[in-house]
Short mmCIF file of C-alpha atoms in Angstrom, two decimals:
data_model
loop_
_atom_site.label_atom_id
_atom_site.label_comp_id
_atom_site.label_asym_id
_atom_site.label_seq_id
_atom_site.Cartn_x
_atom_site.Cartn_y
_atom_site.Cartn_z
CA UNK A 12 0.00 0.00 0.00
CA UNK A 13 1.22 3.48 -0.73
CA UNK A 14 0.91 6.76 1.08
CA UNK A 15 -0.88 9.62 -0.59
CA UNK A 16 0.31 12.95 0.78
CA UNK A 17 -2.99 14.72 0.21
CA UNK A 18 -5.32 11.85 0.92
CA UNK A 19 -3.49 10.03 3.68
CA UNK A 20 -6.55 9.24 5.76
CA UNK A 21 -8.29 7.71 2.73
CA UNK A 22 -5.37 5.59 1.62
CA UNK A 23 -4.00 4.15 4.85
CA UNK A 24 -4.85 0.48 5.12
CA UNK A 25 -4.10 -2.03 7.85
CA UNK A 26 -0.78 -3.74 8.16
CA UNK A 27 0.03 -5.85 11.15
CA UNK A 28 3.41 -7.34 11.90
CA UNK A 29 3.69 -11.08 11.63
CA UNK A 30 4.22 -11.65 15.32
CA UNK A 31 2.30 -14.66 16.50
CA UNK A 32 1.01 -12.32 19.11
CA UNK A 33 -1.48 -13.42 21.69
CA UNK A 34 -2.94 -16.43 19.96
CA UNK A 35 -5.91 -14.64 18.48
CA UNK A 36 -7.00 -13.94 14.92
CA UNK A 37 -7.27 -10.61 13.16
CA UNK A 38 -9.51 -10.78 10.12
CA UNK A 39 -11.57 -8.70 7.73
CA UNK A 40 -11.28 -5.03 6.80
CA UNK A 41 -10.78 -3.38 10.14
CA UNK A 42 -12.48 -0.19 11.24
CA UNK A 43 -9.12 1.07 12.46
CA UNK A 44 -7.56 1.07 8.96
CA UNK A 45 -6.90 4.80 8.94
CA UNK A 46 -4.74 4.54 12.03
CA UNK A 47 -2.33 1.86 10.87
CA UNK A 48 0.61 2.16 8.50
CA UNK A 49 -0.17 1.51 4.85
CA UNK A 50 2.86 -0.76 4.75
CA UNK A 51 3.86 -3.45 2.32
CA UNK A 52 0.97 -5.86 2.03
CA UNK A 53 -1.81 -6.60 4.44
CA UNK A 54 -0.61 -9.13 6.99
CA UNK A 55 -2.94 -10.76 9.47
CA UNK A 56 -2.01 -12.84 12.49
CA UNK A 57 -3.44 -16.33 12.62
CA UNK A 58 -2.56 -19.58 14.39
CA UNK A 59 -0.45 -20.90 11.52
CA UNK A 60 1.58 -17.74 10.98
CA UNK A 61 1.46 -14.51 8.99
CA UNK A 62 -0.39 -14.59 5.69
CA UNK A 63 0.09 -11.86 3.12
CA UNK A 64 -3.08 -10.91 1.30
CA UNK A 65 -4.16 -8.40 -1.29
CA UNK A 66 -4.53 -4.92 0.09
CA UNK A 67 -7.87 -3.11 -0.20
CA UNK A 68 -8.63 -0.93 -3.20
CA UNK A 69 -6.94 2.42 -3.66
CA UNK A 70 -8.34 5.81 -4.53
CA UNK A 71 -8.98 6.22 -8.26
CA UNK A 72 -7.33 9.10 -10.09
CA UNK A 73 -8.53 10.52 -13.38
CA UNK A 74 -6.38 11.39 -16.37
CA UNK A 75 -7.01 15.03 -15.49
CA UNK A 76 -5.61 14.44 -11.98
CA UNK A 77 -2.48 12.92 -13.47
CA UNK A 78 -2.08 15.70 -16.05
CA UNK A 79 -2.37 18.36 -13.37
CA UNK A 80 0.14 16.62 -11.10
CA UNK A 81 2.49 16.11 -14.05
CA UNK A 82 2.52 19.80 -14.90
CA UNK A 83 3.43 20.75 -11.34
CA UNK A 84 5.91 17.89 -10.93
CA UNK A 85 7.80 18.95 -14.05
CA UNK A 86 8.20 22.38 -12.46
CA UNK A 87 9.93 20.76 -9.48
CA UNK A 88 7.05 20.84 -7.01
CA UNK A 89 8.06 18.10 -4.56
CA UNK A 90 4.55 17.41 -3.30
CA UNK A 91 3.28 17.10 -6.87
CA UNK A 92 6.16 14.74 -7.63
CA UNK A 93 5.15 12.56 -4.70
CA UNK A 94 1.47 12.66 -5.62
CA UNK A 95 2.24 11.84 -9.23
CA UNK A 96 4.15 8.81 -7.98
CA UNK A 97 1.06 7.72 -6.03
CA UNK A 98 -1.19 8.17 -9.04
CA UNK A 99 1.10 6.21 -11.34
CA UNK A 100 1.49 3.43 -8.78
CA UNK A 101 -2.27 3.00 -8.54
CA UNK A 102 -2.20 2.22 -12.26
CA UNK A 103 0.60 -0.29 -11.88
CA UNK A 104 3.20 2.00 -13.45
CA UNK A 105 5.67 1.32 -10.66
CA UNK A 106 8.91 2.19 -12.43
CA UNK A 107 7.55 5.57 -13.49
CA UNK A 108 6.22 6.09 -9.98
CA UNK A 109 9.64 5.32 -8.54
CA UNK A 110 11.24 8.10 -10.57
CA UNK A 111 8.90 10.69 -9.08
CA UNK A 112 9.06 9.21 -5.59
CA UNK A 113 12.83 9.48 -5.65
CA UNK A 114 12.75 13.11 -6.75
CA UNK A 115 10.33 13.95 -3.94
CA UNK A 116 12.27 11.88 -1.41
CA UNK A 117 15.49 13.67 -2.30
CA UNK A 118 13.63 16.95 -1.79
CA UNK A 119 12.86 15.87 1.78
CA UNK A 120 9.39 14.27 1.70
CA UNK A 121 9.38 11.27 3.99
CA UNK A 122 6.18 9.77 2.57
CA UNK A 123 7.79 9.57 -0.87
CA UNK A 124 10.85 7.82 0.57
CA UNK A 125 8.56 5.41 2.38
CA UNK A 126 6.55 4.69 -0.77
CA UNK A 127 9.72 4.08 -2.77
CA UNK A 128 10.88 1.67 -0.10
CA UNK A 129 7.63 -0.27 -0.38
CA UNK A 130 8.12 -0.74 -4.13
CA UNK A 131 11.51 -2.34 -3.55
CA UNK A 132 10.24 -4.31 -0.57
CA UNK A 133 7.34 -5.76 -2.56
CA UNK A 134 9.21 -6.17 -5.80
CA UNK A 135 6.72 -3.92 -7.60
CA UNK A 136 8.25 -2.80 -10.88
CA UNK A 137 11.63 -4.09 -9.77
CA UNK A 138 13.20 -7.26 -8.48
CA UNK A 139 12.56 -7.44 -4.75
CA UNK A 140 15.47 -5.71 -3.06
CA UNK A 141 15.49 -5.48 0.73
CA UNK A 142 18.73 -3.48 0.74
CA UNK A 143 17.21 -0.69 -1.34
CA UNK A 144 13.99 -0.88 0.63
CA UNK A 145 16.03 -0.52 3.82
CA UNK A 146 17.83 2.52 2.42
CA UNK A 147 14.61 4.37 1.67
CA UNK A 148 12.87 3.37 4.89
CA UNK A 149 15.91 4.64 6.78
CA UNK A 150 15.80 7.89 4.81
CA UNK A 151 12.17 8.38 5.84
CA UNK A 152 12.87 7.35 9.43
CA UNK A 153 15.63 9.99 9.68
CA UNK A 154 12.83 12.50 9.17
CA UNK A 155 10.92 10.93 12.07
CA UNK A 156 8.41 9.18 9.83
CA UNK A 157 6.56 6.72 12.10
CA UNK A 158 5.43 4.51 9.22
CA UNK A 159 9.02 3.97 8.15
CA UNK A 160 10.04 3.39 11.76
CA UNK A 161 7.37 0.69 12.01
CA UNK A 162 8.57 -0.90 8.78
CA UNK A 163 12.14 -0.96 10.05
CA UNK A 164 10.97 -2.68 13.21
CA UNK A 165 9.29 -5.28 11.05
CA UNK A 166 12.44 -5.81 8.98
CA UNK A 167 14.55 -6.30 12.09
CA UNK A 168 12.02 -8.79 13.40
CA UNK A 169 11.91 -10.82 10.19
CA UNK A 170 15.57 -10.40 9.23
CA UNK A 171 14.71 -8.87 5.86
CA UNK A 172 17.79 -7.08 4.54
CA UNK A 173 19.30 -6.95 8.02
CA UNK A 174 20.37 -9.35 10.73
CA UNK A 175 17.38 -10.03 12.95
CA UNK A 176 17.71 -7.96 16.09
CA UNK A 177 15.15 -7.85 18.90
CA UNK A 178 16.88 -4.73 20.23
CA UNK A 179 16.56 -2.83 16.94
CA UNK A 180 13.04 -4.13 16.44
CA UNK A 181 12.06 -2.81 19.86
CA UNK A 182 13.81 0.51 19.29
CA UNK A 183 12.02 1.24 16.01
CA UNK A 184 8.62 0.17 17.28
CA UNK A 185 9.07 2.39 20.31
CA UNK A 186 9.91 5.40 18.14
CA UNK A 187 6.78 4.84 16.04
CA UNK A 188 4.59 4.05 19.04
CA UNK A 189 5.58 7.22 20.87
CA UNK A 190 4.43 9.19 17.83
CA UNK A 191 0.98 7.66 18.14
CA UNK A 192 1.15 4.84 15.60
CA UNK A 193 -1.37 2.31 16.89
CA UNK A 194 0.12 -0.72 15.12
CA UNK A 195 3.48 -0.13 16.79
CA UNK A 196 1.77 0.32 20.14
CA UNK A 197 -0.05 -2.97 19.64
CA UNK A 198 3.15 -4.81 18.69
CA UNK A 199 4.92 -3.49 21.78
CA UNK A 200 2.06 -4.85 23.87
CA UNK A 201 2.64 -8.23 22.22
CA UNK A 202 6.38 -8.10 22.86
CA UNK A 203 6.01 -7.22 26.54
CA UNK A 204 3.28 -9.78 27.12
CA UNK A 205 5.17 -12.57 25.37
CA UNK A 206 8.55 -11.54 26.88
CA UNK A 207 10.14 -11.49 23.43
CA UNK A 208 13.60 -10.16 24.17
CA UNK A 209 12.40 -8.25 27.23
CA UNK A 210 11.35 -9.10 30.75
CA UNK A 211 7.69 -10.13 30.86
CA UNK A 212 5.71 -7.08 31.93
CA UNK A 213 1.94 -7.03 31.62
CA UNK A 214 1.65 -3.57 33.15
CA UNK A 215 3.66 -2.11 30.28
CA UNK A 216 1.96 -4.45 27.81
CA UNK A 217 -1.45 -3.26 28.94
CA UNK A 218 -0.37 0.39 28.81
CA UNK A 219 0.60 0.02 25.15
CA UNK A 220 -2.53 -1.98 24.45
CA UNK A 221 -4.70 0.80 25.84
CA UNK A 222 -3.00 3.29 23.54
CA UNK A 223 -3.49 0.99 20.55
CA UNK A 224 -7.17 0.72 21.47
CA UNK A 225 -7.49 4.50 21.64
CA UNK A 226 -5.88 4.61 18.21
CA UNK A 227 -8.61 2.43 16.78
CA UNK A 228 -7.26 -1.11 17.07
CA UNK A 229 -9.81 -3.73 18.09
CA UNK A 230 -8.19 -5.27 21.17
CA UNK A 231 -11.32 -6.98 22.50
CA UNK A 232 -9.74 -10.43 22.26
CA UNK A 233 -6.24 -9.35 23.28
CA UNK A 234 -7.25 -7.41 26.38
CA UNK A 235 -8.46 -10.38 28.50
CA UNK A 236 -5.32 -12.31 27.61
CA UNK A 237 -3.04 -9.50 28.76
CA UNK A 238 -5.04 -8.59 31.86
CA UNK A 239 -5.55 -12.16 33.06
CA UNK A 240 -4.08 -12.27 36.57
CA UNK A 241 -3.47 -8.53 36.83
CA UNK A 242 -4.56 -6.83 40.03
CA UNK A 243 -6.73 -3.68 40.00
CA UNK A 244 -3.70 -1.75 41.20
CA UNK A 245 -1.62 -3.02 38.28
CA UNK A 246 -4.35 -2.05 35.84
CA UNK A 247 -4.51 1.46 37.30
CA UNK A 248 -0.73 1.67 37.01
CA UNK A 249 -0.98 0.69 33.36
CA UNK A 250 -3.56 3.38 32.71
CA UNK A 251 -1.30 5.98 34.31
CA UNK A 252 1.70 4.73 32.35
CA UNK A 253 -0.23 4.88 29.08
CA UNK A 254 -0.68 8.61 29.53
CA UNK A 255 3.04 9.15 29.96
CA UNK A 256 3.90 7.03 26.90
CA UNK A 257 1.59 8.94 24.61
CA UNK A 258 2.94 11.89 22.63
CA UNK A 259 0.48 13.12 19.99
CA UNK A 260 -1.72 11.39 17.47
CA UNK A 261 -1.10 14.08 14.85
CA UNK A 262 2.61 13.27 14.84
CA UNK A 263 1.86 10.06 12.96
CA UNK A 264 0.86 12.14 9.95
CA UNK A 265 3.67 14.63 9.88
CA UNK A 266 6.35 14.77 7.23
#
């Protein structure tokens, strides 16, 4: 899935890391789609492991939309370059899209760098290349892009283009989560509950889970798993902690 600078809330679709989480299933087109990173392909957690599926439909752009964006892009307008890349990608013209993404990314637009990274990660228009995907995700992450930070966490978890590293995975998820990205908050809850490279801590897990819930993630099945055995005092502590972990929801949309 790609990020549209002007229509971000319409184009964001759910992506969930392939952690075998809390033993529950995430299915269907979630109501919290606008709050999760548009990411590579839609990944759901199920008992047998992550399954990549086709992402939901994208916004349609007319020839007039493309002509208008092209005129501005040829004048060096970075946002138009990025938007033209989005429009071309929705028509499957990935190599042409990549040219405009790169121009916009080099001009400083993190969403364009992220989108270019997804093309290489998915092998859309090019041979799949995790090294190039990593480069562009890192470029976006240097500009504090939470979507790219989430993607880097995923790559360090799966060992795609990098040596798997629980420490790096945790670091990138934390950066994204503190900017309000609900998917990263959810994955941190999973990591703390499952003690994956960290000391098991359901207070912290529940704090992140509460934030993910506020961000639109359906945690109705996860919540009883995490809170099982927690005392009322621990739950109150988690609620207090969640407020200190939160930064600002709007940060997840900044460039």
